[in-house]
């Protein structure tokens, strides 16, 4: 009565989008109104996966480290924050419009995708426009050669405070969480017992008026970031940067991404942001035409942000180094992680299809999400073999005991035959299925089926919680 399998990398973005909707991970935003481009809502399973990612990150980078504290700053901030940070002037994407069909594109993405130019992002709009004209580039949407020159477009969303929309009341939705940390830096060093080096971690929403369509949740208008600003003595910045390269790699291992799908890319000098002395990206190999794309970033922001806020606010933001008896502005190492990109990446990386033999020995195919158990929405599913009161009673009791003893989210399913229920749990990544059968009533034991190997093991009910706790950490 056991299943067997063969496997290959089977993920495509279409399959991930379909599974996400079918199983309640991610729904298109405003779906009954025909959707709103690049917006998505997270369903019952999606919200569990998101929370597991965020909790693991917080535990790993904030709570477990003695050199870190947490913060939760607001989305709306004083508009001068974004003047000081450089976002009002610099947070732009180069845009081209098609005069015929009115479609809009990122000029740098057009040059990269249509002409194979690498790092077009580093070019000025004039340079991009010259190439578009010289190559007489066609609109990817309608095919007419009627693209405009590239021009800069600020990506910050703005709104107004108060009932009247006057420009004096204009505020921005934050395009990154980082600035909240810099603006609270003075309160943090004055109220917390922090010594350099120390970091501040934050998880929160950020908003960007992105033009290029999203590849599902890869690039969205509203997303969540998990960011750290790590303050260091300026001369220690290169060494601390290297330590964060390692710490980020450990995180990638923790969420279970396959090493062959992840690489580090060093930014070239001309590609560096205006604040950065060094940047690397962790890139992930997405399926199909997407290929290698940024998953996370790590930057040495120097003292750019604190210096700018010191100048614009008039507050002294220097750190008093008691040991050296001097005041200076620390440098900042910034590891930044997107919640949504982590979500997408773990889904893509975990997705698998297998030719199998089902419980009756017939050829079968299963879709299985091999999520790291620590991230899986449900850690186990309790399945009574038949919908008979004597079995369902024991199954419900076991369900409650396991939830109480492990604190883990557990599913319960008594509908359809056992093979179908296994497939359902495989598709949502539940690492263990616990079956209560008629023997259970005699011997007090249940069968635990492993999602990945499909191996089955008979375990006394009293030992199930301990066994699960051990395997879902
Ligand atoms: P990209 O080049 O892909 O636009 P970026 O370099 O502008 O990204 P950062 O400003 O470094 O990105 O943002 C930090 C992290 O936030 C990224 O590594 C990514 O994980 C996430 N992120 C950025 N923009 C988006 C978005 N529009 N949708 C979802 N996640 C995003």
Short mmCIF file of C-alpha atoms in Angstrom, two decimals, residues 302-472:
data_model
loop_
_atom_site.label_atom_id
_atom_site.label_comp_id
_atom_site.label_asym_id
_atom_site.label_seq_id
_atom_site.Cartn_x
_atom_site.Cartn_y
_atom_site.Cartn_z
CA UNK A 302 28.07 54.66 4.07
CA UNK A 303 26.93 57.54 6.31
CA UNK A 304 24.85 58.99 3.47
CA UNK A 305 21.44 58.74 5.14
CA UNK A 306 22.42 59.90 8.63
CA UNK A 307 24.43 62.78 7.13
CA UNK A 308 21.51 63.86 4.96
CA UNK A 309 19.01 63.70 7.85
CA UNK A 310 21.46 65.54 10.11
CA UNK A 311 21.71 68.33 7.55
CA UNK A 312 18.01 68.53 6.76
CA UNK A 313 16.71 68.22 10.34
CA UNK A 314 19.45 70.23 12.05
CA UNK A 315 19.77 67.49 14.73
CA UNK A 316 23.17 66.14 15.73
CA UNK A 317 23.04 62.45 14.77
CA UNK A 318 26.63 61.57 15.62
CA UNK A 319 27.26 58.55 17.83
CA UNK A 320 29.34 59.09 20.95
CA UNK A 321 31.93 56.36 21.04
CA UNK A 322 32.93 56.20 24.72
CA UNK A 323 35.92 53.93 24.25
CA UNK A 324 37.48 56.21 21.62
CA UNK A 325 36.04 59.35 23.24
CA UNK A 326 34.88 60.74 19.90
CA UNK A 327 31.69 61.51 18.02
CA UNK A 328 31.09 60.39 14.46
CA UNK A 329 28.37 59.29 12.05
CA UNK A 330 28.35 55.49 11.77
CA UNK A 331 28.30 53.72 8.43
CA UNK A 332 25.29 51.56 7.60
CA UNK A 333 25.19 48.07 6.16
CA UNK A 334 21.72 47.31 4.80
CA UNK A 335 20.52 43.76 4.15
CA UNK A 336 17.09 44.00 2.54
CA UNK A 337 14.59 41.22 1.91
CA UNK A 338 11.20 41.30 0.15
CA UNK A 339 8.45 39.25 1.82
CA UNK A 340 6.59 38.83 -1.47
CA UNK A 341 9.70 37.77 -3.38
CA UNK A 342 10.57 35.30 -0.65
CA UNK A 343 7.03 33.94 -0.89
CA UNK A 344 7.18 33.59 -4.66
CA UNK A 345 10.66 32.07 -4.58
CA UNK A 346 9.87 29.43 -1.97
CA UNK A 347 6.72 28.48 -3.91
CA UNK A 348 8.62 28.17 -7.22
CA UNK A 349 11.52 26.33 -5.62
CA UNK A 350 9.25 23.90 -3.77
CA UNK A 351 6.95 23.12 -6.70
CA UNK A 352 7.34 19.61 -8.05
CA UNK A 353 5.40 17.11 -10.15
CA UNK A 354 5.92 13.40 -9.87
CA UNK A 355 4.82 10.30 -11.74
CA UNK A 356 3.70 8.04 -8.93
CA UNK A 357 1.86 4.89 -8.11
CA UNK A 358 -1.15 5.49 -5.91
CA UNK A 359 -2.31 3.51 -2.87
CA UNK A 360 -4.07 1.00 -5.18
CA UNK A 361 -0.97 0.45 -7.32
CA UNK A 362 -2.29 2.50 -10.29
CA UNK A 363 -0.12 4.99 -12.24
CA UNK A 364 -0.78 8.50 -10.92
CA UNK A 365 0.67 12.00 -11.03
CA UNK A 366 1.04 14.22 -8.02
CA UNK A 367 1.86 17.89 -7.57
CA UNK A 368 3.84 18.43 -4.41
CA UNK A 369 5.04 21.62 -2.73
CA UNK A 370 8.24 20.63 -0.98
CA UNK A 371 8.20 23.65 1.35
CA UNK A 372 10.59 23.64 4.27
CA UNK A 373 8.37 22.29 7.09
CA UNK A 374 9.15 25.41 9.15
CA UNK A 375 7.43 27.51 6.44
CA UNK A 376 4.54 25.22 5.46
CA UNK A 377 1.08 26.69 6.25
CA UNK A 378 -0.15 23.46 7.88
CA UNK A 379 2.43 21.34 9.67
CA UNK A 380 0.20 18.26 9.64
CA UNK A 381 -3.23 17.08 8.53
CA UNK A 382 -5.34 14.70 10.57
CA UNK A 383 -7.24 12.28 8.32
CA UNK A 384 -9.72 9.71 9.65
CA UNK A 385 -9.62 6.81 7.18
CA UNK A 386 -13.42 6.71 6.94
CA UNK A 387 -16.12 9.16 7.96
CA UNK A 388 -17.32 6.93 10.81
CA UNK A 389 -18.12 8.47 14.23
CA UNK A 390 -15.78 6.14 16.13
CA UNK A 391 -12.87 7.29 13.91
CA UNK A 392 -13.74 10.98 13.59
CA UNK A 393 -14.08 11.30 17.38
CA UNK A 394 -10.52 10.05 17.91
CA UNK A 395 -9.27 12.15 14.98
CA UNK A 396 -10.78 15.37 16.34
CA UNK A 397 -9.27 14.69 19.78
CA UNK A 398 -5.88 14.12 18.23
CA UNK A 399 -6.27 17.31 16.16
CA UNK A 400 -6.85 19.35 19.30
CA UNK A 401 -4.06 17.68 21.27
CA UNK A 402 -1.48 18.27 18.54
CA UNK A 403 -2.47 21.91 18.08
CA UNK A 404 -2.25 22.51 21.84
CA UNK A 405 0.99 20.62 22.39
CA UNK A 406 2.95 21.90 19.38
CA UNK A 407 1.38 25.34 18.82
CA UNK A 408 1.45 24.45 15.12
CA UNK A 409 -1.40 24.96 12.67
CA UNK A 410 -2.96 21.58 11.81
CA UNK A 411 -5.57 20.74 9.17
CA UNK A 412 -8.42 18.25 9.50
CA UNK A 413 -10.01 16.55 6.48
CA UNK A 414 -12.58 13.75 6.39
CA UNK A 415 -13.90 14.25 2.84
CA UNK A 416 -13.05 12.10 -0.23
CA UNK A 417 -10.92 8.97 -0.39
CA UNK A 418 -7.56 8.86 1.37
CA UNK A 419 -5.55 9.07 -1.88
CA UNK A 420 -7.30 12.29 -2.90
CA UNK A 421 -6.76 13.75 0.55
CA UNK A 422 -3.02 12.96 0.37
CA UNK A 423 -2.82 14.73 -3.01
CA UNK A 424 -4.63 17.78 -1.62
CA UNK A 425 -2.17 18.03 1.27
CA UNK A 426 0.81 17.43 -1.06
CA UNK A 427 -0.29 20.38 -3.19
CA UNK A 428 -0.38 22.79 -0.26
CA UNK A 429 2.91 21.57 1.16
CA UNK A 430 1.70 19.89 4.37
CA UNK A 431 4.75 17.89 5.50
CA UNK A 432 2.89 15.18 7.43
CA UNK A 433 -0.45 13.38 7.11
CA UNK A 434 -1.65 11.55 10.19
CA UNK A 435 -4.20 8.83 9.45
CA UNK A 436 -6.53 7.43 12.10
CA UNK A 437 -7.81 3.97 11.05
CA UNK A 438 -9.72 1.07 12.61
CA UNK A 439 -6.51 -0.41 14.09
CA UNK A 440 -6.06 2.87 15.97
CA UNK A 441 -9.09 1.97 18.07
CA UNK A 442 -7.28 -1.26 19.12
CA UNK A 443 -3.61 -0.27 19.37
CA UNK A 444 -3.74 3.50 19.99
CA UNK A 445 -1.32 4.09 17.08
CA UNK A 446 -1.68 6.18 13.88
CA UNK A 447 0.07 6.19 10.50
CA UNK A 448 2.26 9.19 9.73
CA UNK A 449 2.95 9.74 6.03
CA UNK A 450 5.90 11.85 4.95
CA UNK A 451 5.06 14.31 2.13
CA UNK A 452 8.41 14.05 0.35
CA UNK A 453 9.20 10.35 0.54
CA UNK A 454 5.59 9.14 0.92
CA UNK A 455 6.98 6.70 3.49
CA UNK A 456 4.54 5.63 6.17
CA UNK A 457 5.33 4.97 9.78
CA UNK A 458 3.17 3.62 12.60
CA UNK A 459 3.47 5.80 15.73
CA UNK A 460 1.69 5.69 19.13
CA UNK A 461 -0.72 8.65 19.39
CA UNK A 462 1.00 9.83 22.56
CA UNK A 463 4.26 10.34 20.59
CA UNK A 464 2.90 12.25 17.60
CA UNK A 465 3.32 15.78 19.02
CA UNK A 466 6.92 15.20 20.07
CA UNK A 467 7.79 13.68 16.71
CA UNK A 468 6.20 16.56 14.80
CA UNK A 469 7.79 19.21 17.02
CA UNK A 470 11.18 17.70 16.24
CA UNK A 471 10.62 17.70 12.48
CA UNK A 472 9.00 21.10 11.90
#
